[in-house]
């Protein structure tokens, strides 16, 4: 006989204990995704997916040592360091993204933190993309409160800054900044009135308990991030974590489901890692509560599924792009 699985519409809470989150992760897979889907369906149209497009506006040569990242100057990954792109070139790309169906344009820079003069150009980009009628998102590294205010004044909608993993495992992955540095930037972004996009990575050799710790850190923030990207590690040769075992798709889907259950009003993004993920694993991730993706053939430096593969998948699953 099946034990009864309680189906509810989700409760918005910020006081999750690690134990409660560990218990969600440990549920039988079917019970977990059934519950997560129930919450998802109660709060969202389960057939709609929000679509963002990514552009690397400043690639490579990053002084940070994030062990997963092809853009760190600390590792030989074949990524060439470039300069900040011109505003016009960025806007040309944004127009193409809009034509491709994206409602949000995300610009990423391989910086530890932006210099104030770099921010002048980024603010122009934000203004230009907004004028095209798209939502804007940037990810530029650490921000001061004053820099966050400048981005808000330029009309920025979202700032992406990930916690990446648990507080305990963080030091194994990054030595050049602390978890608290990340939390401080998130506070500056939140205080400036910008929507927060914050999530992490699955598959870097962390334990289940680290995934629990990561979701716990996100779900106990004073306000849940409006957008929670769950990235499956893209194993890039030359990065320290590329030598581990390939990430486990079932564990990835569990992480999406627990994010959905603990942060019921947030958009959960099935983020990096779709290029090597089967259509079936993606379908499970959508069922478990993911409702946002990056579309277009490239993430920042690595491959993402071609548009026709995504279109075919949406068709097969009866899903559609969310209007802005
Ligand atoms: N430099 C900024 C920062 O670190 O916040 C912005 C860009 S950084 C590339 C944005 C996020 O991309 C990282 O926090 C990480 O979660 C994700 N990322 C980077 N490399 C990845 C990889 N190989 N696989 C999966 N996610 C990755
Ligand atoms: C996020 O959480 N994932 C995106 C976005 N935020 C900026 C980046 C994924 C990068 C994957 C590796 C690359 O293409 O360089
Ligand atoms: Fe730099 Fe961001 Fe990559 Fe870390 S994740 S090395 S900060 S670009």
PDB file of N, CA, C and O in Angstrom, residues 28-104:
ATOM      1  N   UNK A  28      10.994   9.203  -1.117  1.00  0.00           N
ATOM      2  CA  UNK A  28      11.035   8.412  -2.351  1.00  0.00           C
ATOM      3  C   UNK A  28      10.821   9.367  -3.536  1.00  0.00           C
ATOM      4  O   UNK A  28      10.024  10.314  -3.438  1.00  0.00           O
ATOM      5  N   UNK A  29      11.538   9.128  -4.632  1.00  0.00           N
ATOM      6  CA  UNK A  29      11.537  10.070  -5.757  1.00  0.00           C
ATOM      7  C   UNK A  29      10.123  10.436  -6.219  1.00  0.00           C
ATOM      8  O   UNK A  29       9.798  11.608  -6.421  1.00  0.00           O
ATOM      9  N   UNK A  30       9.266   9.436  -6.362  1.00  0.00           N
ATOM     10  CA  UNK A  30       7.912   9.707  -6.864  1.00  0.00           C
ATOM     11  C   UNK A  30       7.137  10.602  -5.904  1.00  0.00           C
ATOM     12  O   UNK A  30       6.403  11.498  -6.331  1.00  0.00           O
ATOM     13  N   UNK A  31       7.283  10.353  -4.594  1.00  0.00           N
ATOM     14  CA  UNK A  31       6.577  11.180  -3.611  1.00  0.00           C
ATOM     15  C   UNK A  31       7.069  12.623  -3.692  1.00  0.00           C
ATOM     16  O   UNK A  31       6.281  13.569  -3.624  1.00  0.00           O
ATOM     17  N   UNK A  32       8.386  12.764  -3.836  1.00  0.00           N
ATOM     18  CA  UNK A  32       8.958  14.111  -3.866  1.00  0.00           C
ATOM     19  C   UNK A  32       8.466  14.898  -5.083  1.00  0.00           C
ATOM     20  O   UNK A  32       7.978  16.025  -4.949  1.00  0.00           O
ATOM     21  N   UNK A  33       8.550  14.304  -6.267  1.00  0.00           N
ATOM     22  CA  UNK A  33       8.179  15.105  -7.449  1.00  0.00           C
ATOM     23  C   UNK A  33       6.656  15.262  -7.552  1.00  0.00           C
ATOM     24  O   UNK A  33       6.168  16.253  -8.062  1.00  0.00           O
ATOM     25  N   UNK A  34       5.918  14.315  -6.993  1.00  0.00           N
ATOM     26  CA  UNK A  34       4.450  14.446  -6.955  1.00  0.00           C
ATOM     27  C   UNK A  34       4.064  15.652  -6.094  1.00  0.00           C
ATOM     28  O   UNK A  34       3.254  16.494  -6.481  1.00  0.00           O
ATOM     29  N   UNK A  35       4.679  15.749  -4.930  1.00  0.00           N
ATOM     30  CA  UNK A  35       4.388  16.887  -4.036  1.00  0.00           C
ATOM     31  C   UNK A  35       4.836  18.203  -4.665  1.00  0.00           C
ATOM     32  O   UNK A  35       4.125  19.205  -4.621  1.00  0.00           O
ATOM     33  N   UNK A  36       6.047  18.192  -5.236  1.00  0.00           N
ATOM     34  CA  UNK A  36       6.570  19.435  -5.825  1.00  0.00           C
ATOM     35  C   UNK A  36       5.687  19.876  -6.980  1.00  0.00           C
ATOM     36  O   UNK A  36       5.379  21.058  -7.138  1.00  0.00           O
ATOM     37  N   UNK A  37       5.239  18.912  -7.769  1.00  0.00           N
ATOM     38  CA  UNK A  37       4.378  19.264  -8.904  1.00  0.00           C
ATOM     39  C   UNK A  37       3.052  19.856  -8.410  1.00  0.00           C
ATOM     40  O   UNK A  37       2.523  20.783  -9.019  1.00  0.00           O
ATOM     41  N   UNK A  38       2.544  19.329  -7.293  1.00  0.00           N
ATOM     42  CA  UNK A  38       1.297  19.850  -6.729  1.00  0.00           C
ATOM     43  C   UNK A  38       1.436  21.329  -6.359  1.00  0.00           C
ATOM     44  O   UNK A  38       0.568  22.149  -6.672  1.00  0.00           O
ATOM     45  N   UNK A  39       2.550  21.663  -5.719  1.00  0.00           N
ATOM     46  CA  UNK A  39       2.798  23.060  -5.339  1.00  0.00           C
ATOM     47  C   UNK A  39       2.969  23.907  -6.601  1.00  0.00           C
ATOM     48  O   UNK A  39       2.424  25.010  -6.719  1.00  0.00           O
ATOM     49  N   UNK A  40       3.714  23.369  -7.550  1.00  0.00           N
ATOM     50  CA  UNK A  40       3.971  24.092  -8.799  1.00  0.00           C
ATOM     51  C   UNK A  40       2.659  24.454  -9.506  1.00  0.00           C
ATOM     52  O   UNK A  40       2.417  25.593  -9.902  1.00  0.00           O
ATOM     53  N   UNK A  41       1.783  23.456  -9.610  1.00  0.00           N
ATOM     54  CA  UNK A  41       0.504  23.594 -10.311  1.00  0.00           C
ATOM     55  C   UNK A  41      -0.433  24.551  -9.580  1.00  0.00           C
ATOM     56  O   UNK A  41      -1.212  25.258 -10.206  1.00  0.00           O
ATOM     57  N   UNK A  42      -0.338  24.570  -8.239  1.00  0.00           N
ATOM     58  CA  UNK A  42      -1.210  25.462  -7.465  1.00  0.00           C
ATOM     59  C   UNK A  42      -0.792  26.928  -7.626  1.00  0.00           C
ATOM     60  O   UNK A  42      -1.597  27.825  -7.440  1.00  0.00           O
ATOM     61  N   UNK A  43       0.469  27.139  -7.953  1.00  0.00           N
ATOM     62  CA  UNK A  43       0.982  28.521  -7.950  1.00  0.00           C
ATOM     63  C   UNK A  43       1.281  29.066  -9.343  1.00  0.00           C
ATOM     64  O   UNK A  43       1.379  30.267  -9.526  1.00  0.00           O
ATOM     65  N   UNK A  44       1.508  28.165 -10.312  1.00  0.00           N
ATOM     66  CA  UNK A  44       1.890  28.598 -11.663  1.00  0.00           C
ATOM     67  C   UNK A  44       1.094  27.823 -12.702  1.00  0.00           C
ATOM     68  O   UNK A  44       0.552  26.763 -12.412  1.00  0.00           O
ATOM     69  N   UNK A  45       1.110  28.339 -13.926  1.00  0.00           N
ATOM     70  CA  UNK A  45       0.629  27.560 -15.061  1.00  0.00           C
ATOM     71  C   UNK A  45       1.726  26.534 -15.370  1.00  0.00           C
ATOM     72  O   UNK A  45       2.839  26.901 -15.767  1.00  0.00           O
ATOM     73  N   UNK A  46       1.413  25.262 -15.164  1.00  0.00           N
ATOM     74  CA  UNK A  46       2.436  24.218 -15.258  1.00  0.00           C
ATOM     75  C   UNK A  46       2.930  23.976 -16.686  1.00  0.00           C
ATOM     76  O   UNK A  46       3.840  23.165 -16.899  1.00  0.00           O
ATOM     77  N   UNK A  47       2.330  24.658 -17.678  1.00  0.00           N
ATOM     78  CA  UNK A  47       2.760  24.450 -19.070  1.00  0.00           C
ATOM     79  C   UNK A  47       3.606  25.596 -19.589  1.00  0.00           C
ATOM     80  O   UNK A  47       4.016  25.598 -20.736  1.00  0.00           O
ATOM     81  N   UNK A  48       3.827  26.592 -18.738  1.00  0.00           N
ATOM     82  CA  UNK A  48       4.527  27.793 -19.188  1.00  0.00           C
ATOM     83  C   UNK A  48       5.950  27.850 -18.656  1.00  0.00           C
ATOM     84  O   UNK A  48       6.182  27.551 -17.484  1.00  0.00           O
ATOM     85  N   UNK A  49       6.863  28.276 -19.510  1.00  0.00           N
ATOM     86  CA  UNK A  49       8.267  28.405 -19.122  1.00  0.00           C
ATOM     87  C   UNK A  49       8.755  29.801 -19.505  1.00  0.00           C
ATOM     88  O   UNK A  49       8.538  30.247 -20.632  1.00  0.00           O
ATOM     89  N   UNK A  50       9.381  30.465 -18.554  1.00  0.00           N
ATOM     90  CA  UNK A  50       9.950  31.791 -18.831  1.00  0.00           C
ATOM     91  C   UNK A  50      11.301  31.595 -19.546  1.00  0.00           C
ATOM     92  O   UNK A  50      12.085  30.727 -19.165  1.00  0.00           O
ATOM     93  N   UNK A  51      11.523  32.410 -20.569  1.00  0.00           N
ATOM     94  CA  UNK A  51      12.745  32.215 -21.371  1.00  0.00           C
ATOM     95  C   UNK A  51      13.660  33.434 -21.297  1.00  0.00           C
ATOM     96  O   UNK A  51      13.245  34.564 -21.561  1.00  0.00           O
ATOM     97  N   UNK A  52      14.901  33.171 -20.905  1.00  0.00           N
ATOM     98  CA  UNK A  52      15.933  34.202 -20.876  1.00  0.00           C
ATOM     99  C   UNK A  52      17.005  33.840 -21.892  1.00  0.00           C
ATOM    100  O   UNK A  52      17.181  32.665 -22.237  1.00  0.00           O
ATOM    101  N   UNK A  53      17.718  34.877 -22.350  1.00  0.00           N
ATOM    102  CA  UNK A  53      18.885  34.640 -23.202  1.00  0.00           C
ATOM    103  C   UNK A  53      20.095  35.253 -22.514  1.00  0.00           C
ATOM    104  O   UNK A  53      19.990  36.292 -21.876  1.00  0.00           O
ATOM    105  N   UNK A  54      21.217  34.574 -22.641  1.00  0.00           N
ATOM    106  CA  UNK A  54      22.449  35.014 -21.980  1.00  0.00           C
ATOM    107  C   UNK A  54      23.438  35.572 -22.993  1.00  0.00           C
ATOM    108  O   UNK A  54      23.555  35.045 -24.109  1.00  0.00           O
ATOM    109  N   UNK A  55      24.159  36.585 -22.570  1.00  0.00           N
ATOM    110  CA  UNK A  55      25.278  37.075 -23.386  1.00  0.00           C
ATOM    111  C   UNK A  55      26.453  37.370 -22.457  1.00  0.00           C
ATOM    112  O   UNK A  55      26.283  38.036 -21.431  1.00  0.00           O
ATOM    113  N   UNK A  56      27.620  36.883 -22.849  1.00  0.00           N
ATOM    114  CA  UNK A  56      28.827  37.218 -22.091  1.00  0.00           C
ATOM    115  C   UNK A  56      29.345  38.545 -22.617  1.00  0.00           C
ATOM    116  O   UNK A  56      29.856  38.622 -23.729  1.00  0.00           O
ATOM    117  N   UNK A  57      29.191  39.606 -21.812  1.00  0.00           N
ATOM    118  CA  UNK A  57      29.609  40.937 -22.277  1.00  0.00           C
ATOM    119  C   UNK A  57      31.079  41.197 -21.977  1.00  0.00           C
ATOM    120  O   UNK A  57      31.681  42.109 -22.514  1.00  0.00           O
ATOM    121  N   UNK A  58      31.655  40.375 -21.106  1.00  0.00           N
ATOM    122  CA  UNK A  58      33.096  40.477 -20.812  1.00  0.00           C
ATOM    123  C   UNK A  58      33.566  39.083 -20.426  1.00  0.00           C
ATOM    124  O   UNK A  58      33.194  38.571 -19.359  1.00  0.00           O
ATOM    125  N   UNK A  59      34.338  38.488 -21.317  1.00  0.00           N
ATOM    126  CA  UNK A  59      34.643  37.060 -21.180  1.00  0.00           C
ATOM    127  C   UNK A  59      36.064  36.817 -20.648  1.00  0.00           C
ATOM    128  O   UNK A  59      37.011  37.481 -21.082  1.00  0.00           O
ATOM    129  N   UNK A  60      36.176  35.844 -19.735  1.00  0.00           N
ATOM    130  CA  UNK A  60      37.473  35.278 -19.352  1.00  0.00           C
ATOM    131  C   UNK A  60      38.386  36.200 -18.544  1.00  0.00           C
ATOM    132  O   UNK A  60      38.061  37.337 -18.224  1.00  0.00           O
ATOM    133  N   UNK A  61      39.533  35.637 -18.156  1.00  0.00           N
ATOM    134  CA  UNK A  61      40.560  36.392 -17.428  1.00  0.00           C
ATOM    135  C   UNK A  61      40.135  36.805 -16.036  1.00  0.00           C
ATOM    136  O   UNK A  61      40.652  37.771 -15.471  1.00  0.00           O
ATOM    137  N   UNK A  62      39.190  36.059 -15.435  1.00  0.00           N
ATOM    138  CA  UNK A  62      38.645  36.462 -14.130  1.00  0.00           C
ATOM    139  C   UNK A  62      39.634  36.148 -13.001  1.00  0.00           C
ATOM    140  O   UNK A  62      40.209  35.055 -12.951  1.00  0.00           O
ATOM    141  N   UNK A  63      39.830  37.092 -12.070  1.00  0.00           N
ATOM    142  CA  UNK A  63      40.783  36.872 -10.978  1.00  0.00           C
ATOM    143  C   UNK A  63      40.303  35.920  -9.888  1.00  0.00           C
ATOM    144  O   UNK A  63      41.093  35.545  -9.015  1.00  0.00           O
ATOM    145  N   UNK A  64      39.034  35.527  -9.931  1.00  0.00           N
ATOM    146  CA  UNK A  64      38.517  34.609  -8.899  1.00  0.00           C
ATOM    147  C   UNK A  64      38.907  33.166  -9.275  1.00  0.00           C
ATOM    148  O   UNK A  64      39.195  32.874 -10.439  1.00  0.00           O
ATOM    149  N   UNK A  65      38.862  32.260  -8.296  1.00  0.00           N
ATOM    150  CA  UNK A  65      39.323  30.891  -8.585  1.00  0.00           C
ATOM    151  C   UNK A  65      38.206  29.841  -8.478  1.00  0.00           C
ATOM    152  O   UNK A  65      38.470  28.695  -8.106  1.00  0.00           O
ATOM    153  N   UNK A  66      36.987  30.216  -8.809  1.00  0.00           N
ATOM    154  CA  UNK A  66      35.843  29.286  -8.741  1.00  0.00           C
ATOM    155  C   UNK A  66      36.178  28.000  -9.515  1.00  0.00           C
ATOM    156  O   UNK A  66      36.431  28.055 -10.725  1.00  0.00           O
ATOM    157  N   UNK A  67      36.179  26.877  -8.811  1.00  0.00           N
ATOM    158  CA  UNK A  67      36.735  25.635  -9.349  1.00  0.00           C
ATOM    159  C   UNK A  67      35.936  25.035 -10.493  1.00  0.00           C
ATOM    160  O   UNK A  67      36.365  24.089 -11.143  1.00  0.00           O
ATOM    161  N   UNK A  68      34.747  25.579 -10.748  1.00  0.00           N
ATOM    162  CA  UNK A  68      33.903  25.066 -11.834  1.00  0.00           C
ATOM    163  C   UNK A  68      34.019  25.909 -13.091  1.00  0.00           C
ATOM    164  O   UNK A  68      33.497  25.554 -14.135  1.00  0.00           O
ATOM    165  N   UNK A  69      34.681  27.081 -12.987  1.00  0.00           N
ATOM    166  CA  UNK A  69      34.443  28.099 -14.011  1.00  0.00           C
ATOM    167  C   UNK A  69      35.502  28.171 -15.108  1.00  0.00           C
ATOM    168  O   UNK A  69      36.689  28.378 -14.834  1.00  0.00           O
ATOM    169  N   UNK A  70      35.061  28.040 -16.352  1.00  0.00           N
ATOM    170  CA  UNK A  70      35.997  28.128 -17.479  1.00  0.00           C
ATOM    171  C   UNK A  70      36.595  29.517 -17.659  1.00  0.00           C
ATOM    172  O   UNK A  70      37.574  29.676 -18.393  1.00  0.00           O
ATOM    173  N   UNK A  71      36.030  30.527 -16.970  1.00  0.00           N
ATOM    174  CA  UNK A  71      36.492  31.905 -17.184  1.00  0.00           C
ATOM    175  C   UNK A  71      37.529  32.363 -16.165  1.00  0.00           C
ATOM    176  O   UNK A  71      38.034  33.486 -16.249  1.00  0.00           O
ATOM    177  N   UNK A  72      37.841  31.512 -15.198  1.00  0.00           N
ATOM    178  CA  UNK A  72      38.847  31.880 -14.213  1.00  0.00           C
ATOM    179  C   UNK A  72      40.227  31.882 -14.859  1.00  0.00           C
ATOM    180  O   UNK A  72      40.596  30.929 -15.562  1.00  0.00           O
ATOM    181  N   UNK A  73      41.019  32.931 -14.565  1.00  0.00           N
ATOM    182  CA  UNK A  73      42.382  33.004 -15.107  1.00  0.00           C
ATOM    183  C   UNK A  73      43.278  31.942 -14.456  1.00  0.00           C
ATOM    184  O   UNK A  73      44.380  31.682 -14.933  1.00  0.00           O
ATOM    185  N   UNK A  74      42.792  31.319 -13.381  1.00  0.00           N
ATOM    186  CA  UNK A  74      43.612  30.347 -12.660  1.00  0.00           C
ATOM    187  C   UNK A  74      43.728  29.002 -13.397  1.00  0.00           C
ATOM    188  O   UNK A  74      44.586  28.188 -13.055  1.00  0.00           O
ATOM    189  N   UNK A  75      42.865  28.764 -14.385  1.00  0.00           N
ATOM    190  CA  UNK A  75      42.856  27.451 -15.059  1.00  0.00           C
ATOM    191  C   UNK A  75      43.026  27.594 -16.563  1.00  0.00           C
ATOM    192  O   UNK A  75      42.577  28.569 -17.154  1.00  0.00           O
ATOM    193  N   UNK A  76      43.677  26.570 -17.157  1.00  0.00           N
ATOM    194  CA  UNK A  76      43.849  26.521 -18.617  1.00  0.00           C
ATOM    195  C   UNK A  76      42.624  25.858 -19.221  1.00  0.00           C
ATOM    196  O   UNK A  76      42.501  24.635 -19.202  1.00  0.00           O
ATOM    197  N   UNK A  77      41.709  26.649 -19.735  1.00  0.00           N
ATOM    198  CA  UNK A  77      40.481  26.051 -20.281  1.00  0.00           C
ATOM    199  C   UNK A  77      40.281  26.385 -21.748  1.00  0.00           C
ATOM    200  O   UNK A  77      39.302  25.954 -22.363  1.00  0.00           O
ATOM    201  N   UNK A  78      41.190  27.198 -22.305  1.00  0.00           N
ATOM    202  CA  UNK A  78      41.055  27.576 -23.709  1.00  0.00           C
ATOM    203  C   UNK A  78      40.142  28.776 -23.927  1.00  0.00           C
ATOM    204  O   UNK A  78      39.958  29.207 -25.062  1.00  0.00           O
ATOM    205  N   UNK A  79      39.564  29.327 -22.844  1.00  0.00           N
ATOM    206  CA  UNK A  79      38.729  30.533 -23.000  1.00  0.00           C
ATOM    207  C   UNK A  79      39.653  31.744 -23.069  1.00  0.00           C
ATOM    208  O   UNK A  79      40.475  31.952 -22.182  1.00  0.00           O
ATOM    209  N   UNK A  80      39.518  32.521 -24.153  1.00  0.00           N
ATOM    210  CA  UNK A  80      40.368  33.708 -24.321  1.00  0.00           C
ATOM    211  C   UNK A  80      39.758  34.901 -23.588  1.00  0.00           C
ATOM    212  O   UNK A  80      38.558  35.138 -23.684  1.00  0.00           O
ATOM    213  N   UNK A  81      40.600  35.637 -22.878  1.00  0.00           N
ATOM    214  CA  UNK A  81      40.095  36.817 -22.165  1.00  0.00           C
ATOM    215  C   UNK A  81      39.808  37.930 -23.162  1.00  0.00           C
ATOM    216  O   UNK A  81      40.611  38.183 -24.062  1.00  0.00           O
ATOM    217  N   UNK A  82      38.654  38.570 -23.025  1.00  0.00           N
ATOM    218  CA  UNK A  82      38.293  39.675 -23.920  1.00  0.00           C
ATOM    219  C   UNK A  82      38.007  40.937 -23.128  1.00  0.00           C
ATOM    220  O   UNK A  82      38.043  40.933 -21.898  1.00  0.00           O
ATOM    221  N   UNK A  83      37.726  42.020 -23.872  1.00  0.00           N
ATOM    222  CA  UNK A  83      37.379  43.298 -23.223  1.00  0.00           C
ATOM    223  C   UNK A  83      35.859  43.417 -23.128  1.00  0.00           C
ATOM    224  O   UNK A  83      35.125  42.661 -23.780  1.00  0.00           O
ATOM    225  N   UNK A  84      35.400  44.396 -22.388  1.00  0.00           N
ATOM    226  CA  UNK A  84      33.957  44.648 -22.303  1.00  0.00           C
ATOM    227  C   UNK A  84      33.440  45.009 -23.691  1.00  0.00           C
ATOM    228  O   UNK A  84      34.032  45.839 -24.391  1.00  0.00           O
ATOM    229  N   UNK A  85      32.329  44.374 -24.083  1.00  0.00           N
ATOM    230  CA  UNK A  85      31.758  44.617 -25.424  1.00  0.00           C
ATOM    231  C   UNK A  85      31.248  46.051 -25.560  1.00  0.00           C
ATOM    232  O   UNK A  85      30.895  46.690 -24.571  1.00  0.00           O
ATOM    233  N   UNK A  86      31.141  46.521 -26.808  1.00  0.00           N
ATOM    234  CA  UNK A  86      30.531  47.832 -27.064  1.00  0.00           C
ATOM    235  C   UNK A  86      29.031  47.756 -26.822  1.00  0.00           C
ATOM    236  O   UNK A  86      28.401  46.729 -27.099  1.00  0.00           O
ATOM    237  N   UNK A  87      28.468  48.882 -26.405  1.00  0.00           N
ATOM    238  CA  UNK A  87      27.028  48.928 -26.129  1.00  0.00           C
ATOM    239  C   UNK A  87      26.233  48.538 -27.387  1.00  0.00           C
ATOM    240  O   UNK A  87      25.288  47.747 -27.312  1.00  0.00           O
ATOM    241  N   UNK A  88      26.622  49.066 -28.552  1.00  0.00           N
ATOM    242  CA  UNK A  88      25.861  48.794 -29.783  1.00  0.00           C
ATOM    243  C   UNK A  88      25.829  47.301 -30.112  1.00  0.00           C
ATOM    244  O   UNK A  88      24.797  46.769 -30.534  1.00  0.00           O
ATOM    245  N   UNK A  89      26.968  46.644 -29.934  1.00  0.00           N
ATOM    246  CA  UNK A  89      27.029  45.202 -30.242  1.00  0.00           C
ATOM    247  C   UNK A  89      26.118  44.426 -29.293  1.00  0.00           C
ATOM    248  O   UNK A  89      25.445  43.465 -29.693  1.00  0.00           O
ATOM    249  N   UNK A  90      26.061  44.847 -28.045  1.00  0.00           N
ATOM    250  CA  UNK A  90      25.198  44.169 -27.061  1.00  0.00           C
ATOM    251  C   UNK A  90      23.728  44.354 -27.451  1.00  0.00           C
ATOM    252  O   UNK A  90      22.938  43.398 -27.432  1.00  0.00           O
ATOM    253  N   UNK A  91      23.392  45.572 -27.870  1.00  0.00           N
ATOM    254  CA  UNK A  91      21.984  45.833 -28.210  1.00  0.00           C
ATOM    255  C   UNK A  91      21.561  45.075 -29.467  1.00  0.00           C
ATOM    256  O   UNK A  91      20.413  44.640 -29.595  1.00  0.00           O
ATOM    257  N   UNK A  92      22.515  44.876 -30.372  1.00  0.00           N
ATOM    258  CA  UNK A  92      22.212  44.091 -31.581  1.00  0.00           C
ATOM    259  C   UNK A  92      21.848  42.647 -31.171  1.00  0.00           C
ATOM    260  O   UNK A  92      20.885  42.062 -31.654  1.00  0.00           O
ATOM    261  N   UNK A  93      22.634  42.126 -30.248  1.00  0.00           N
ATOM    262  CA  UNK A  93      22.384  40.771 -29.756  1.00  0.00           C
ATOM    263  C   UNK A  93      21.039  40.691 -29.021  1.00  0.00           C
ATOM    264  O   UNK A  93      20.308  39.704 -29.142  1.00  0.00           O
ATOM    265  N   UNK A  94      20.718  41.740 -28.270  1.00  0.00           N
ATOM    266  CA  UNK A  94      19.453  41.751 -27.514  1.00  0.00           C
ATOM    267  C   UNK A  94      18.261  41.748 -28.474  1.00  0.00           C
ATOM    268  O   UNK A  94      17.265  41.061 -28.225  1.00  0.00           O
ATOM    269  N   UNK A  95      18.380  42.496 -29.577  1.00  0.00           N
ATOM    270  CA  UNK A  95      17.283  42.515 -30.559  1.00  0.00           C
ATOM    271  C   UNK A  95      17.059  41.105 -31.109  1.00  0.00           C
ATOM    272  O   UNK A  95      15.927  40.634 -31.240  1.00  0.00           O
ATOM    273  N   UNK A  96      18.162  40.407 -31.418  1.00  0.00           N
ATOM    274  CA  UNK A  96      18.056  39.041 -31.951  1.00  0.00           C
ATOM    275  C   UNK A  96      17.421  38.121 -30.913  1.00  0.00           C
ATOM    276  O   UNK A  96      16.597  37.258 -31.241  1.00  0.00           O
ATOM    277  N   UNK A  97      17.777  38.313 -29.641  1.00  0.00           N
ATOM    278  CA  UNK A  97      17.219  37.466 -28.573  1.00  0.00           C
ATOM    279  C   UNK A  97      15.714  37.682 -28.477  1.00  0.00           C
ATOM    280  O   UNK A  97      14.943  36.737 -28.303  1.00  0.00           O
ATOM    281  N   UNK A  98      15.294  38.934 -28.633  1.00  0.00           N
ATOM    282  CA  UNK A  98      13.859  39.237 -28.559  1.00  0.00           C
ATOM    283  C   UNK A  98      13.135  38.534 -29.704  1.00  0.00           C
ATOM    284  O   UNK A  98      12.081  37.921 -29.505  1.00  0.00           O
ATOM    285  N   UNK A  99      13.737  38.623 -30.899  1.00  0.00           N
ATOM    286  CA  UNK A  99      13.120  37.946 -32.049  1.00  0.00           C
ATOM    287  C   UNK A  99      13.050  36.439 -31.824  1.00  0.00           C
ATOM    288  O   UNK A  99      12.145  35.771 -32.304  1.00  0.00           O
ATOM    289  N   UNK A 100      14.004  35.903 -31.059  1.00  0.00           N
ATOM    290  CA  UNK A 100      14.018  34.466 -30.760  1.00  0.00           C
ATOM    291  C   UNK A 100      13.045  34.083 -29.646  1.00  0.00           C
ATOM    292  O   UNK A 100      12.998  32.920 -29.248  1.00  0.00           O
ATOM    293  N   UNK A 101      12.301  35.037 -29.085  1.00  0.00           N
ATOM    294  CA  UNK A 101      11.265  34.708 -28.105  1.00  0.00           C
ATOM    295  C   UNK A 101      11.652  34.938 -26.657  1.00  0.00           C
ATOM    296  O   UNK A 101      10.871  34.626 -25.752  1.00  0.00           O
ATOM    297  N   UNK A 102      12.858  35.469 -26.397  1.00  0.00           N
ATOM    298  CA  UNK A 102      13.257  35.693 -24.998  1.00  0.00           C
ATOM    299  C   UNK A 102      12.540  36.920 -24.441  1.00  0.00           C
ATOM    300  O   UNK A 102      12.327  37.903 -25.155  1.00  0.00           O
ATOM    301  N   UNK A 103      12.148  36.837 -23.165  1.00  0.00           N
ATOM    302  CA  UNK A 103      11.513  37.999 -22.523  1.00  0.00           C
ATOM    303  C   UNK A 103      12.507  38.696 -21.590  1.00  0.00           C
ATOM    304  O   UNK A 103      12.244  39.787 -21.123  1.00  0.00           O
ATOM    305  N   UNK A 104      13.614  37.993 -21.309  1.00  0.00           N
ATOM    306  CA  UNK A 104      14.624  38.601 -20.424  1.00  0.00           C
ATOM    307  C   UNK A 104      15.999  38.418 -21.051  1.00  0.00           C
ATOM    308  O   UNK A 104      16.307  37.349 -21.579  1.00  0.00           O
TER     309      UNK A 104
END
